[in-house]
Amino acid sequence: MYKLVVQAPDIATPDLKHLAHLTQAHAIEAIALPDARHQAFRLLQADPASKADVAAFCEEAGYDFAFIPLGRKLTDFGLVVMDMDSTLITIECIDEIADMQGIKDQVAAITERSMRGELDFSQSLRERVALLAGLDESALERVYSERLQLTPGAERMLQKAHAAGLKSMLVSGGFTFFTARLQARLGLTYAHANTLEVESGKLTGRLIGDILDAQAKADWLMRVRTELGLQTDQVVAMGDGANDLKMLAQAGLGIAFHAKPIVRQQAQYALTHVGLDGWINWFA
């Protein structure tokens, strides 16, 4: 048996009744949330065979939805894995660094195409980093202190996950300058990313070591999953770009978070209208 969890900033009562009819649900219950950013409801004993109809209706209405087995608990999981840029945080760090160099539009256009899966990630990253050559290292601190913001729901999500015993991992095609600071700030168990080369206080336009690309993200998830003795269905992963797809495929809950179309099409689950803590409410 399943429950259908529906979330959005505002959900109309007639729409809930329609979804209950589509899924033959036996009851509708409100999920208590800590603030008024959005609403969440669970429809009990909902038939997952209605998923296509539910998806079409929710797409039109602007609702997030997920069919979750009844009885599944947050404590059933052991690891949550997150992308950084445009997932755990609201910005693309490399675009903001480029803004310090006066080339944000040029770099952001490459970033967007890469995240949509139109460009090879590793090649596009090297091209973007090369454009940063000569920039003072202090620009990284300015981006972190002045522009980096956590995605709404990030802190609640991590607090709930950690309290339930889950380990947390930030795995990013971005840069260790930011992941290390976020790891310390949020108490993340693991953090992995690419390292910018700096000489005499300036970016060289090169990276140190192998690029952490889509396959490397998936490899880190599988490695930590094995180290922790977890099964695939005990792992949650979230990301927004094409370079997250391999990672999402290795998780029991692979979530496209405010993601590019190619990611929403292939991921098992999606959160598009609510915050990063939306998946926590699936197990409330």
Coordinates of C-alpha atoms in Angstrom, one line a residue:
M1 CA 0.0 0.0 0.0
Y2 CA 1.1 3.5 -0.7
K3 CA 0.4 7.1 0.3
L4 CA 0.5 10.0 -2.1
V5 CA 2.2 13.1 -0.7
V6 CA 1.3 16.4 -2.4
Q7 CA 3.2 19.6 -1.8
A8 CA 3.1 23.2 -3.1
P9 CA 3.0 26.8 -1.8
D10 CA -0.8 26.6 -1.9
I11 CA -3.0 23.6 -2.6
A12 CA -6.7 23.9 -3.4
T13 CA -9.1 21.6 -1.5
P14 CA -11.0 20.7 -4.7
D15 CA -7.7 19.6 -6.2
L16 CA -7.0 17.3 -3.2
K17 CA -10.4 15.8 -3.7
H18 CA -9.8 15.2 -7.3
L19 CA -6.4 13.5 -6.6
A20 CA -8.1 11.3 -4.0
H21 CA -10.6 10.3 -6.7
L22 CA -7.9 9.6 -9.2
T23 CA -5.9 7.4 -6.7
Q24 CA -8.9 5.9 -4.9
A25 CA -7.3 7.2 -1.7
H26 CA -9.2 6.4 1.6
A27 CA -8.3 9.6 3.5
I28 CA -6.7 13.0 3.1
E29 CA -4.5 14.3 6.0
A30 CA -2.6 17.6 6.4
I31 CA 1.1 17.3 7.2
A32 CA 2.1 19.7 10.0
L33 CA 5.0 21.9 8.8
P34 CA 7.2 24.3 10.8
D35 CA 6.4 27.4 8.8
A36 CA 4.0 28.6 6.1
R37 CA 6.4 28.4 3.1
H38 CA 4.2 25.7 1.6
Q39 CA 1.5 23.1 2.3
A40 CA 1.7 19.3 2.3
F41 CA -0.9 16.6 2.4
R42 CA -0.9 12.8 2.4
L43 CA -3.5 10.8 0.7
L44 CA -3.6 7.3 2.3
Q45 CA -3.9 4.0 0.5
A46 CA -3.4 5.7 -2.9
D47 CA -3.1 3.5 -5.9
P48 CA 0.3 4.1 -7.7
A49 CA -1.2 2.7 -10.9
S50 CA -2.7 6.2 -11.3
K51 CA 0.8 7.8 -11.4
A52 CA 0.5 9.0 -15.0
D53 CA -2.8 10.7 -14.4
V54 CA -1.5 12.2 -11.1
A55 CA 1.7 13.5 -12.8
A56 CA -0.3 15.2 -15.6
F57 CA -2.6 16.8 -13.1
C58 CA 0.1 18.0 -10.7
E59 CA 2.2 19.3 -13.6
E60 CA -0.7 21.5 -14.7
A61 CA -1.5 22.6 -11.2
G62 CA 2.1 23.3 -10.1
Y63 CA 2.2 20.6 -7.4
D64 CA 5.0 18.3 -6.3
F65 CA 3.9 14.7 -5.6
A66 CA 5.4 11.4 -4.6
F67 CA 4.0 7.9 -4.1
I68 CA 5.7 6.4 -0.9
P69 CA 5.1 3.0 0.5
L70 CA 3.1 3.1 3.7
G71 CA 5.2 2.4 6.8
R72 CA 8.4 3.7 5.2
K73 CA 10.3 5.8 7.7
L74 CA 13.1 8.3 7.6
T75 CA 15.2 6.0 9.8
D76 CA 15.1 3.4 7.1
F77 CA 17.7 5.4 5.3
G78 CA 21.4 5.8 6.1
L79 CA 22.8 8.3 3.7
V80 CA 21.7 11.5 1.9
V81 CA 23.9 12.8 -1.0
M82 CA 23.6 16.3 -2.4
D83 CA 24.9 18.3 -5.3
M84 CA 26.0 21.8 -4.2
D85 CA 25.3 24.5 -6.9
S86 CA 21.6 25.1 -7.4
T87 CA 20.8 22.3 -5.0
L88 CA 22.2 22.8 -1.5
I89 CA 22.8 26.5 -2.4
T90 CA 21.0 28.8 -4.6
I91 CA 23.8 30.0 -6.8
E92 CA 26.2 28.5 -9.4
C93 CA 29.5 29.4 -7.7
I94 CA 31.6 29.5 -10.9
D95 CA 29.2 32.0 -12.5
E96 CA 29.5 34.3 -9.5
I97 CA 33.3 34.0 -9.5
A98 CA 33.2 34.9 -13.2
D99 CA 31.2 38.0 -12.3
M100 CA 34.2 39.2 -10.3
Q101 CA 36.1 38.9 -13.6
G102 CA 33.4 40.7 -15.6
I103 CA 32.5 37.6 -17.6
K104 CA 29.5 36.2 -15.8
D105 CA 27.2 36.1 -18.9
Q106 CA 29.8 34.3 -20.9
V107 CA 30.5 31.7 -18.2
A108 CA 26.9 31.3 -17.2
A109 CA 25.9 30.5 -20.7
I110 CA 28.4 27.6 -20.8
T111 CA 27.2 26.5 -17.3
E112 CA 23.6 26.4 -18.4
R113 CA 24.3 24.3 -21.5
S114 CA 26.4 21.9 -19.5
M115 CA 23.7 21.4 -16.9
R116 CA 21.2 20.7 -19.7
G117 CA 23.5 18.0 -21.0
E118 CA 24.3 19.8 -24.2
L119 CA 28.1 20.0 -23.5
D120 CA 30.6 17.5 -22.0
F121 CA 30.9 18.5 -18.3
S122 CA 34.7 18.1 -17.9
Q123 CA 35.5 19.9 -21.1
S124 CA 33.2 22.8 -20.3
L125 CA 34.5 23.1 -16.7
R126 CA 38.1 23.4 -17.9
E127 CA 37.0 26.0 -20.4
R128 CA 35.2 28.0 -17.8
V129 CA 38.0 27.7 -15.2
A130 CA 40.5 28.9 -17.8
L131 CA 38.6 32.1 -18.2
L132 CA 39.2 32.8 -14.5
A133 CA 43.0 33.0 -14.8
G134 CA 44.5 35.9 -13.0
L135 CA 41.6 36.5 -10.7
D136 CA 42.6 37.3 -7.1
E137 CA 41.9 34.4 -4.7
S138 CA 40.0 36.8 -2.4
A139 CA 37.2 36.8 -5.0
L140 CA 36.3 33.3 -3.7
E141 CA 35.8 34.6 -0.2
R142 CA 33.6 37.4 -1.5
V143 CA 31.4 34.9 -3.3
Y144 CA 31.1 32.8 -0.2
S145 CA 30.4 35.7 2.2
E146 CA 28.3 38.0 -0.1
R147 CA 26.4 35.8 -2.5
L148 CA 26.2 32.2 -1.3
Q149 CA 22.9 31.4 0.3
L150 CA 21.5 28.1 1.4
T151 CA 18.5 26.8 -0.5
P152 CA 15.2 27.2 1.5
G153 CA 14.7 24.0 3.6
A154 CA 18.3 23.0 3.6
E155 CA 19.0 23.4 7.3
R156 CA 15.7 21.7 8.3
M157 CA 16.4 18.8 5.9
L158 CA 19.9 18.2 7.3
Q159 CA 18.7 18.6 10.9
K160 CA 16.0 16.0 10.4
A161 CA 18.2 13.7 8.5
H162 CA 21.1 13.8 11.0
A163 CA 18.7 13.4 13.9
A164 CA 17.4 10.2 12.2
G165 CA 20.9 8.8 12.0
L166 CA 21.6 9.5 8.3
K167 CA 25.1 10.4 7.2
S168 CA 25.4 13.3 4.7
M169 CA 27.6 13.8 1.7
L170 CA 28.1 16.9 -0.5
V171 CA 29.5 15.8 -3.9
S172 CA 30.0 18.6 -6.3
G173 CA 31.4 19.4 -9.7
G174 CA 32.1 22.8 -8.1
F175 CA 35.0 23.7 -5.9
T176 CA 36.5 22.6 -2.6
F177 CA 36.8 26.2 -1.4
F178 CA 33.0 26.2 -1.0
T179 CA 32.3 22.6 -0.1
A180 CA 34.8 22.6 2.8
R181 CA 33.2 25.7 4.3
L182 CA 29.7 24.2 3.9
Q183 CA 30.8 21.0 5.4
A184 CA 32.1 22.7 8.5
R185 CA 29.1 25.0 8.7
L186 CA 26.4 22.3 8.3
G187 CA 28.1 19.4 10.0
L188 CA 28.2 17.3 6.8
T189 CA 29.8 13.9 7.1
Y190 CA 31.6 14.0 3.7
A191 CA 32.4 16.6 1.1
H192 CA 34.1 16.1 -2.3
A193 CA 34.6 18.6 -5.2
N194 CA 37.2 20.0 -7.6
T195 CA 40.2 22.0 -6.5
L196 CA 41.2 25.3 -8.1
E197 CA 44.9 25.9 -8.5
V198 CA 46.2 29.1 -6.9
E199 CA 49.6 30.6 -7.3
S200 CA 50.8 33.7 -5.6
G201 CA 47.3 34.5 -4.5
K202 CA 45.7 34.3 -7.9
L203 CA 43.8 31.7 -9.8
T204 CA 45.9 30.0 -12.6
G205 CA 42.9 29.0 -14.7
R206 CA 43.7 25.3 -14.0
L207 CA 42.3 22.6 -11.7
I208 CA 44.4 20.2 -9.5
G209 CA 43.9 16.5 -10.1
D210 CA 41.1 14.6 -11.8
I211 CA 37.8 16.4 -12.5
L212 CA 34.9 15.3 -10.3
D213 CA 32.4 14.7 -13.1
A214 CA 29.2 12.7 -13.4
Q215 CA 30.8 9.3 -13.1
A216 CA 32.9 10.5 -10.1
K217 CA 29.8 11.6 -8.3
A218 CA 28.2 8.2 -8.8
D219 CA 31.5 6.5 -7.8
W220 CA 31.6 8.5 -4.5
L221 CA 28.0 7.6 -3.7
M222 CA 28.7 3.9 -4.4
R223 CA 31.9 3.9 -2.4
V224 CA 30.4 5.5 0.7
R225 CA 27.3 3.4 0.4
T226 CA 29.5 0.3 0.5
E227 CA 31.6 1.6 3.4
L228 CA 28.5 2.2 5.4
G229 CA 27.1 -1.2 4.6
L230 CA 24.0 0.2 3.0
Q231 CA 21.7 -1.1 0.3
T232 CA 20.7 1.1 -2.7
D233 CA 17.2 1.7 -1.2
Q234 CA 18.7 3.2 1.9
V235 CA 20.3 6.1 0.0
V236 CA 18.7 9.5 -1.0
A237 CA 20.4 11.6 -3.6
M238 CA 19.5 15.1 -4.9
G239 CA 20.7 17.1 -7.9
D240 CA 19.6 19.5 -10.6
G241 CA 21.9 19.0 -13.6
A242 CA 22.7 16.4 -16.2
N243 CA 25.9 15.6 -14.4
D244 CA 23.9 14.4 -11.5
L245 CA 22.0 11.7 -13.4
K246 CA 24.4 8.9 -12.8
M247 CA 24.5 9.7 -9.1
L248 CA 20.7 9.8 -8.9
A249 CA 20.5 6.4 -10.6
Q250 CA 22.5 4.9 -7.7
A251 CA 20.1 6.0 -5.0
G252 CA 16.8 4.4 -3.8
L253 CA 15.4 7.9 -3.8
G254 CA 16.9 9.8 -6.7
I255 CA 15.4 13.3 -6.6
A256 CA 15.5 16.0 -9.4
F257 CA 15.6 19.2 -7.4
H258 CA 14.4 22.3 -9.2
A259 CA 16.1 20.5 -12.1
K260 CA 16.7 20.8 -15.8
P261 CA 14.2 19.1 -18.0
I262 CA 16.5 16.2 -18.9
V263 CA 16.9 15.4 -15.1
R264 CA 13.2 15.7 -14.3
Q265 CA 12.5 13.3 -17.2
Q266 CA 14.9 10.6 -16.0
A267 CA 14.8 10.9 -12.2
Q268 CA 12.5 8.7 -10.0
Y269 CA 11.2 11.7 -8.0
A270 CA 11.1 15.5 -8.4
L271 CA 10.8 18.5 -6.2
T272 CA 10.1 21.7 -8.3
H273 CA 7.8 23.8 -6.2
V274 CA 9.0 23.4 -2.6
G275 CA 12.3 23.5 -0.7
L276 CA 15.0 21.0 -0.1
D277 CA 13.2 19.6 2.9
G278 CA 10.3 18.5 0.7
W279 CA 11.4 14.9 0.7
I280 CA 11.5 14.8 4.5
N281 CA 7.8 15.4 4.5
W282 CA 7.3 12.2 2.5
F283 CA 8.1 10.3 5.7
A284 CA 6.2 12.5 8.2

